[in-house]
Amino acid sequence: MNYTRSSALFSEAEHVIPGGVNSPVRAFKAVGGTPVFVKEAKGAYLIDEDGNSYIDYINSWGPMILGHAHKPVVDAVIEKTKLGTSFGTPTAIETEIARLAVSMVPNIDKIRFVNSGTEACMSAVRLARGYTKKDKIIKFAGCYHGHSDSFLIQAGSGAVTFGSPNSPGVTQGTAKDTLLAKYNDIANVKDIVEANAGEIACIILEPVAGNMGCVPPKEGFLEALRLLCDAHNILLIFDEVMTGFRLAKGGAQELFNVKADIVCFGKVIGGGLPVGAFAARAEIMNYLAPLGPVYQAGTLSGNPLAMAAGLAMLTELNDDAGIFKRLEEKTAYLHKGLSKVLNDNKIVHTINRTGSMISVHFSDAPVVDFDSAALGNNTFFKQFFHGLLDQGIYIAPSAFETWFISDALSYEDLDKTINAVNIVVKTFK
Ligand SMILES: *Cc1c(COP(=O)(O)O)cnc(C)c1O
């Protein structure tokens, strides 16, 4: 493939944008080479500035669950735009999407919209601290909750890929209130809770981790966290920015039948526009300003274009009874095909999958937490990434990312992908 125009655009971008990108995961630093500049996308395909087309397994890092430029979403945004793009007043559509979200997700009464997943998680933790009147939080190594200070302690994918798990700029004072636990290790969490008795406001986690590859919770792990939180007056926060409206209508809470106290959303809920949200029972949400003492605000929060995109997206997911099963079946088909090809070529690997999230690890140890996710053969991964790119298959440029399956992917696209993997792994050195 020819990447001439992308390379030229990247050189220009580097002069005026740090690293040429507005989010570090978009750079190809971990795999080498220069990022592909995308000009447009439709359905399951991306088209870059050189005219190359790719089957897309990133889907804007999660939001595009129905594929790119999905007509009902695009039409909703165009129609809304004609009426003005921001008012800084309440609008009817905010209540409409809030009512729909609350009806789809178990165990929430109220929801507040923000502009990103980062804001959602940051605000959820502030709310948990305000509500419980305690300061410390527990997070898990390899889980990503956005880039706010409290979370930049072993933060998975982006931060790991770039070798700065503890970012400069995060003060010791902030870092000391974030306690780090091992994912899927309940004994470790119990030890931390006991050593900090009476001081922990919340435990936050990705109920299916998606920022160290796809790492599902072990049987009983979420249930045990729920019991631990109940016993110690700790709020359980599910960061469903990735899993919400993706694994099921009601996200991981529904899939695993475990209740969280606060749930964070982003990605799918915005239909591809910048949206995040956090939600809980009324007694917790009523702690927020203007009703309660915990402050949280946003000039563009609940923006009409963003709400229109999100509402169109959620409406479709709510009305399509078969969607989540269909996505899971496509992902299972891909899993089976990839396993066969990797086995036939004697490539050491582990594949993890939940719903429409899947990841390929070049290691044969079970991938259950950050340490085991870090064991993958990175030399193989780089060859895999660039080989697939050249075959017109776009996966994330980091071994710590999940692939996202969209409903726009056809079985023909999946077969093309499996064939491309067969060609690429034969070139591994
Ligand atoms: C993407 C992500 C975030 C951050 O969302 P942004 O919109 O990028 O700020 C938070 N948590 C999880 C689980 C995510 O995958």
Coordinates of C-alpha atoms and ligand atoms in Angstrom, one line a residue:
M1 CA 0.0 0.0 0.0
N2 CA 1.0 3.5 -0.6
Y3 CA 1.0 5.9 2.4
T4 CA 2.5 9.0 0.8
R5 CA -0.2 11.5 1.6
S6 CA -0.6 10.2 5.2
S7 CA 3.2 10.5 5.7
A8 CA 3.2 14.1 4.4
L9 CA 0.2 15.0 6.5
F10 CA 1.8 13.5 9.6
S11 CA 5.0 15.6 9.0
E12 CA 2.9 18.7 8.8
A13 CA 0.9 17.8 11.9
E14 CA 4.1 17.2 14.0
H15 CA 5.0 20.9 13.6
V16 CA 1.9 22.2 15.3
I17 CA 0.5 19.3 17.3
P18 CA 2.6 17.4 19.9
G19 CA 3.5 14.1 18.3
G20 CA 1.2 14.9 15.4
V21 CA -1.8 13.5 17.3
N22 CA -4.5 14.8 19.7
S23 CA -4.6 11.5 21.6
P24 CA -1.4 9.4 22.0
V25 CA -2.9 6.0 21.2
R26 CA -3.3 7.2 17.6
A27 CA 0.4 7.5 17.1
F28 CA 2.3 4.4 15.9
K29 CA 5.0 4.8 18.5
A30 CA 4.6 1.2 19.8
V31 CA 4.6 -0.4 16.4
G32 CA 6.8 2.0 14.3
G33 CA 5.9 3.9 11.1
T34 CA 3.6 6.8 10.7
P35 CA -0.2 6.9 11.4
V36 CA -2.7 6.6 8.7
F37 CA -4.8 9.7 8.2
V38 CA -8.4 8.8 7.6
K39 CA -10.5 10.9 5.3
E40 CA -13.8 9.2 5.5
A41 CA -15.5 6.0 6.7
K42 CA -18.7 4.1 5.8
G43 CA -20.0 1.0 7.5
A44 CA -17.2 -1.4 8.4
Y45 CA -14.6 0.4 6.2
L46 CA -12.2 3.3 6.7
I47 CA -10.7 5.2 3.7
D48 CA -7.4 7.0 4.2
E49 CA -6.0 10.1 2.5
D50 CA -4.2 7.9 -0.1
G51 CA -7.4 6.2 -1.0
N52 CA -6.6 2.9 0.7
S53 CA -9.5 1.2 2.4
Y54 CA -9.4 -0.9 5.5
I55 CA -11.8 -3.2 7.4
D56 CA -12.0 -1.4 10.8
Y57 CA -11.6 -3.2 14.1
I58 CA -11.1 0.0 16.2
N59 CA -14.4 1.7 15.4
S60 CA -13.2 5.0 16.9
W61 CA -12.1 3.0 19.9
G62 CA -15.5 1.7 20.6
P63 CA -18.4 4.1 19.8
M64 CA -19.2 3.0 16.2
I65 CA -21.0 -0.2 17.2
L66 CA -23.4 0.1 14.2
G67 CA -20.6 1.0 11.8
H68 CA -19.5 4.4 10.4
A69 CA -21.8 7.1 9.1
H70 CA -24.8 5.1 10.1
K71 CA -27.7 6.9 8.4
P72 CA -30.1 7.4 11.3
V73 CA -27.3 8.9 13.5
V74 CA -26.0 11.1 10.7
D75 CA -29.5 12.3 9.8
A76 CA -30.3 13.1 13.4
V77 CA -27.2 15.3 13.7
I78 CA -27.8 17.1 10.5
E79 CA -31.4 17.9 11.4
K80 CA -30.4 19.1 14.9
T81 CA -27.6 21.3 13.5
K82 CA -30.0 23.3 11.4
L83 CA -31.7 24.5 14.7
G84 CA -28.5 25.9 16.3
T85 CA -25.6 24.0 17.8
S86 CA -25.5 25.1 21.5
F87 CA -27.7 27.1 23.8
G88 CA -26.4 26.7 27.3
T89 CA -30.0 26.1 28.5
P90 CA -31.9 22.9 29.2
T91 CA -33.3 21.2 26.1
A92 CA -36.0 18.6 25.7
I93 CA -33.8 16.1 24.0
E94 CA -31.6 15.8 27.2
T95 CA -34.6 14.4 29.1
E96 CA -35.5 12.1 26.2
I97 CA -32.1 10.4 26.1
A98 CA -31.8 10.4 29.9
R99 CA -35.2 8.6 30.1
L100 CA -34.2 6.1 27.5
A101 CA -30.8 5.4 29.1
V102 CA -32.4 4.9 32.5
S103 CA -34.9 2.5 31.1
M104 CA -32.2 0.4 29.4
V105 CA -29.7 0.2 32.3
P106 CA -30.5 -1.7 35.5
N107 CA -30.3 0.0 38.9
I108 CA -30.0 3.6 37.9
D109 CA -32.6 6.4 38.5
K110 CA -30.8 9.5 37.2
I111 CA -28.0 10.2 34.8
R112 CA -25.9 13.3 34.1
F113 CA -24.3 13.9 30.7
V114 CA -20.7 15.2 30.3
N115 CA -18.3 15.5 27.3
S116 CA -16.0 12.5 27.7
G117 CA -15.4 9.2 29.5
T118 CA -12.6 10.9 31.4
E119 CA -15.0 13.5 32.8
A120 CA -17.6 10.8 33.6
C121 CA -15.1 8.8 35.7
M122 CA -13.5 11.8 37.3
S123 CA -17.0 13.1 38.4
A124 CA -18.1 9.7 39.6
V125 CA -15.2 9.4 41.9
R126 CA -15.8 12.9 43.3
L127 CA -19.5 12.0 43.9
A128 CA -18.4 8.8 45.6
R129 CA -16.1 10.7 47.9
G130 CA -18.7 13.4 48.6
Y131 CA -21.4 10.8 49.3
T132 CA -19.3 8.5 51.6
K133 CA -17.2 11.3 53.1
K134 CA -14.0 9.2 52.6
D135 CA -10.9 10.0 50.4
K136 CA -9.2 6.9 49.2
I137 CA -10.1 4.9 46.1
I138 CA -9.1 1.5 44.8
K139 CA -8.3 1.0 41.1
F140 CA -6.9 -2.0 39.3
A141 CA -3.6 -2.2 37.5
G142 CA -4.3 -2.2 33.7
C143 CA -7.7 -0.5 34.0
Y144 CA -8.1 2.8 32.2
H145 CA -10.5 5.4 33.5
G146 CA -9.5 8.4 31.4
H147 CA -6.6 10.8 32.0
S148 CA -7.6 12.6 35.2
D149 CA -4.9 12.7 37.9
S150 CA -6.3 10.1 40.3
F151 CA -6.4 7.5 37.6
L152 CA -3.0 7.9 36.0
I153 CA -1.5 5.2 38.2
Q154 CA -0.9 2.0 36.1
A155 CA -3.5 3.1 33.6
G156 CA -3.4 0.4 30.9
S157 CA -3.1 0.7 27.1
G158 CA -2.0 4.3 26.2
A159 CA 0.0 4.9 29.3
V160 CA 1.5 1.5 29.3
T161 CA 2.4 1.6 25.6
F162 CA 4.3 4.8 26.2
G163 CA 6.1 3.5 29.3
S164 CA 4.8 6.2 31.6
P165 CA 2.5 4.4 33.9
N166 CA 2.8 7.2 36.5
S167 CA 2.7 10.4 34.6
P168 CA 4.8 13.4 35.7
G169 CA 2.4 16.2 36.7
V170 CA 0.4 13.9 39.0
T171 CA 1.3 15.0 42.5
Q172 CA 2.3 12.6 45.3
G173 CA -0.7 14.0 47.3
T174 CA -3.1 12.8 44.6
A175 CA -1.3 9.5 44.0
K176 CA -1.4 8.5 47.7
D177 CA -5.2 8.4 47.7
T178 CA -5.3 5.9 44.8
L179 CA -4.7 2.4 46.0
L180 CA -3.7 -0.1 43.3
A181 CA -5.1 -3.7 43.2
K182 CA -4.6 -6.7 40.9
Y183 CA -7.5 -7.4 38.6
N184 CA -9.2 -10.7 39.2
D185 CA -7.5 -11.1 42.6
I186 CA -10.1 -10.7 45.3
A187 CA -7.7 -11.7 48.1
N188 CA -5.5 -8.8 47.1
V189 CA -8.5 -6.4 47.2
K190 CA -9.5 -7.6 50.6
D191 CA -6.0 -7.1 52.0
I192 CA -6.1 -3.5 50.7
V193 CA -9.5 -2.8 52.1
E194 CA -8.5 -4.2 55.5
A195 CA -5.3 -2.2 55.6
N196 CA -7.3 1.0 54.9
A197 CA -10.3 0.3 57.0
G198 CA -12.9 3.1 57.1
E199 CA -11.0 5.2 54.5
I200 CA -12.1 3.9 51.1
A201 CA -14.8 5.8 49.2
C202 CA -15.1 3.5 46.2
I203 CA -13.7 0.7 44.1
I204 CA -13.7 1.5 40.4
L205 CA -13.1 -1.0 37.7
E206 CA -13.9 -2.0 34.1
P207 CA -16.3 -4.9 34.7
V208 CA -14.7 -6.4 31.5
A209 CA -11.3 -4.8 31.2
G210 CA -10.7 -3.5 27.7
N211 CA -7.5 -1.5 28.1
M212 CA -5.0 -4.4 28.6
G213 CA -6.5 -6.4 25.8
C214 CA -9.9 -7.9 26.6
V215 CA -9.8 -9.3 30.1
P216 CA -13.0 -10.7 31.4
P217 CA -13.7 -10.9 35.1
K218 CA -13.1 -14.4 36.6
E219 CA -16.2 -16.2 37.7
G220 CA -17.4 -14.7 41.0
F221 CA -15.0 -11.7 41.0
L222 CA -17.6 -9.0 40.5
E223 CA -20.0 -10.7 43.0
A224 CA -17.2 -10.8 45.6
L225 CA -16.4 -7.1 45.0
R226 CA -20.1 -6.3 45.5
L227 CA -20.1 -8.2 48.9
L228 CA -16.9 -6.6 50.0
C229 CA -18.2 -3.1 49.2
D230 CA -21.5 -3.8 51.1
A231 CA -19.6 -5.0 54.1
H232 CA -17.4 -1.9 54.3
N233 CA -19.7 0.9 53.1
I234 CA -17.7 1.4 49.9
L235 CA -19.4 2.4 46.6
L236 CA -18.8 0.1 43.7
I237 CA -18.2 2.0 40.4
F238 CA -18.5 0.2 37.1
D239 CA -16.6 2.1 34.5
E240 CA -18.8 1.0 31.5
V241 CA -17.4 3.6 29.1
M242 CA -16.4 0.7 26.9
T243 CA -18.9 -2.0 27.9
G244 CA -22.0 0.1 28.3
F245 CA -24.6 -0.4 25.5
R246 CA -22.0 -2.8 24.0
L247 CA -22.2 -6.0 25.9
A248 CA -25.9 -5.8 26.4
K249 CA -28.6 -3.1 26.6
G250 CA -27.8 -2.8 30.3
G251 CA -24.1 -3.3 29.8
A252 CA -22.0 -5.5 32.2
Q253 CA -24.5 -5.0 35.1
E254 CA -27.1 -6.9 33.0
L255 CA -24.6 -9.4 31.5
F256 CA -23.2 -10.5 34.9
N257 CA -26.2 -9.7 37.0
V258 CA -24.2 -7.6 39.5
K259 CA -25.3 -4.2 40.6
A260 CA -22.9 -1.3 40.7
D261 CA -23.6 1.9 42.8
I262 CA -22.4 4.3 40.1
V263 CA -22.0 3.5 36.4
C264 CA -19.9 5.6 34.0
F265 CA -20.6 5.8 30.3
G266 CA -18.9 7.2 27.2
K267 CA -18.2 6.0 23.6
V268 CA -21.4 4.2 22.4
I269 CA -23.7 6.5 24.4
G270 CA -22.5 9.5 22.2
G271 CA -23.0 7.8 18.8
G272 CA -19.6 9.1 17.7
L273 CA -19.9 12.6 19.2
P274 CA -18.0 13.7 22.3
V275 CA -20.2 12.4 25.2
G276 CA -19.8 10.8 28.6
A277 CA -22.3 10.2 31.4
F278 CA -22.5 8.9 34.9
A279 CA -25.6 7.5 36.6
A280 CA -26.7 6.0 39.9
R281 CA -29.7 5.6 42.2
A282 CA -31.5 8.9 43.0
E283 CA -30.2 9.1 46.6
I284 CA -26.6 9.2 45.3
M285 CA -27.2 11.4 42.2
N286 CA -29.1 13.9 44.4
Y287 CA -25.7 14.7 46.0
L288 CA -24.8 16.6 42.8
A289 CA -25.1 20.4 42.4
P290 CA -27.6 22.1 42.2
L291 CA -29.5 19.7 44.5
G292 CA -26.5 18.7 46.6
P293 CA -23.1 19.8 47.7
V294 CA -20.9 17.9 45.1
Y295 CA -20.0 20.3 42.3
Q296 CA -19.9 19.3 38.7
A297 CA -20.6 21.3 35.5
G298 CA -20.0 21.8 31.8
T299 CA -20.6 24.5 29.2
L300 CA -21.3 22.0 26.4
S301 CA -22.6 19.2 28.5
G302 CA -25.8 17.8 27.0
N303 CA -25.0 19.5 23.7
P304 CA -28.0 19.1 21.3
L305 CA -25.9 17.6 18.5
A306 CA -24.3 15.1 20.8
M307 CA -27.6 14.2 22.4
A308 CA -29.2 13.8 18.9
A309 CA -26.4 11.3 17.9
G310 CA -26.6 9.5 21.2
L311 CA -30.4 9.3 21.1
A312 CA -30.4 7.9 17.6
M313 CA -27.8 5.3 18.6
L314 CA -29.5 4.2 21.8
T315 CA -32.9 4.1 20.1
E316 CA -31.6 1.7 17.5
L317 CA -29.8 -0.5 20.1
N318 CA -33.0 -0.5 22.2
D319 CA -35.3 -1.4 19.3
D320 CA -33.2 -4.1 17.7
A321 CA -33.9 -7.2 19.8
G322 CA -31.2 -9.2 18.0
I323 CA -28.3 -6.9 18.0
F324 CA -26.2 -8.0 20.9
K325 CA -26.6 -11.7 20.1
R326 CA -25.7 -11.0 16.4
L327 CA -22.5 -9.1 17.5
E328 CA -21.5 -11.9 19.9
E329 CA -22.0 -14.5 17.1
K330 CA -19.8 -12.5 14.7
T331 CA -17.2 -12.2 17.3
A332 CA -17.3 -15.9 18.1
Y333 CA -17.0 -16.7 14.4
L334 CA -13.9 -14.4 14.2
H335 CA -12.5 -16.1 17.3
K336 CA -12.9 -19.6 15.9
G337 CA -11.3 -18.5 12.5
L338 CA -8.3 -16.8 14.2
S339 CA -7.7 -19.7 16.5
K340 CA -7.7 -22.2 13.6
V341 CA -5.2 -20.1 11.6
L342 CA -2.9 -19.4 14.5
N343 CA -2.9 -23.1 15.5
D344 CA -2.3 -24.3 12.0
N345 CA 0.7 -22.0 11.8
K346 CA 1.9 -23.0 15.2
I347 CA 1.9 -19.5 16.6
V348 CA 1.8 -19.4 20.4
H349 CA -1.3 -17.3 21.4
T350 CA -4.2 -16.7 23.7
I351 CA -7.5 -15.2 22.5
N352 CA -9.9 -13.5 25.0
R353 CA -13.4 -12.5 24.2
T354 CA -16.6 -11.2 25.8
G355 CA -19.5 -10.2 23.7
S356 CA -18.2 -8.0 20.8
M357 CA -14.8 -7.4 22.4
I358 CA -11.9 -9.7 21.5
S359 CA -8.1 -9.6 21.8
V360 CA -5.2 -11.7 20.5
H361 CA -2.2 -12.1 22.7
F362 CA 1.1 -13.7 21.5
S363 CA 1.6 -15.7 24.7
D364 CA 0.2 -19.0 25.8
A365 CA -0.3 -18.0 29.5
P366 CA -3.9 -17.2 30.4
V367 CA -4.4 -13.4 30.2
V368 CA -6.2 -12.5 33.5
D369 CA -4.6 -9.3 34.7
F370 CA -2.0 -6.7 33.7
D371 CA 1.1 -8.8 34.4
S372 CA -0.1 -11.6 32.2
A373 CA -1.3 -9.2 29.5
A374 CA 2.3 -7.8 29.4
L375 CA 3.8 -11.2 28.6
G376 CA 2.8 -11.1 24.9
N377 CA 5.6 -11.2 22.2
N378 CA 5.8 -7.6 21.0
T379 CA 8.0 -8.4 18.0
F380 CA 5.3 -10.6 16.7
F381 CA 2.7 -8.0 17.5
K382 CA 4.5 -5.3 15.4
Q383 CA 4.7 -7.6 12.4
F384 CA 1.1 -8.6 12.9
F385 CA -0.1 -5.0 13.0
H386 CA 1.9 -3.8 9.9
G387 CA 1.2 -7.0 8.0
L388 CA -2.6 -6.6 8.6
L389 CA -2.5 -2.9 7.8
D390 CA -0.9 -3.8 4.4
Q391 CA -3.7 -6.3 3.9
G392 CA -6.3 -3.7 4.5
I393 CA -7.2 -4.7 8.0
Y394 CA -7.0 -1.9 10.7
I395 CA -6.4 -3.0 14.3
A396 CA -5.2 -0.8 17.1
P397 CA -1.5 0.0 17.0
S398 CA -0.9 -1.5 20.5
A399 CA -0.8 -5.0 21.9
F400 CA -2.9 -3.8 24.9
E401 CA -6.0 -2.9 23.0
T402 CA -9.3 -4.7 22.4
W403 CA -10.7 -5.2 18.9
F404 CA -14.3 -3.9 18.6
I405 CA -16.8 -5.8 16.4
S406 CA -19.4 -3.6 14.7
D407 CA -22.7 -4.7 13.3
A408 CA -21.6 -3.3 9.9
L409 CA -19.0 -6.1 9.6
S410 CA -20.2 -8.9 7.3
Y411 CA -19.2 -12.5 7.4
E412 CA -17.3 -11.9 4.2
D413 CA -15.3 -9.1 6.0
L414 CA -14.6 -11.6 8.8
D415 CA -13.4 -14.2 6.3
K416 CA -11.2 -11.7 4.6
T417 CA -9.7 -10.9 8.0
I418 CA -9.0 -14.5 8.8
N419 CA -7.4 -15.1 5.4
A420 CA -5.3 -11.9 5.9
V421 CA -4.1 -13.2 9.3
N422 CA -3.2 -16.5 7.7
I423 CA -1.0 -14.7 5.2
V424 CA 0.6 -12.4 7.8
V425 CA 1.5 -14.9 10.4
K426 CA 3.4 -16.9 7.8
T427 CA 5.9 -14.0 7.6
F428 CA 6.6 -13.9 11.3
K429 CA 10.3 -13.9 12.1
Ligands
LIG1 C1 -12.1 5.3 26.7 C2 -12.3 5.0 28.1 C3 -12.3 6.1 29.1 C4 -12.0 7.5 28.7 O1 -13.0 8.0 27.9 P1 -12.6 9.3 27.0 O2 -13.8 9.7 26.3 O3 -11.4 8.9 26.1 O4 -12.1 10.4 27.9 C5 -12.6 5.7 30.4 N1 -12.8 4.5 30.7 C6 -12.8 3.4 29.9 C7 -13.1 2.1 30.3 C8 -12.5 3.7 28.5 O5 -12.4 2.6 27.7

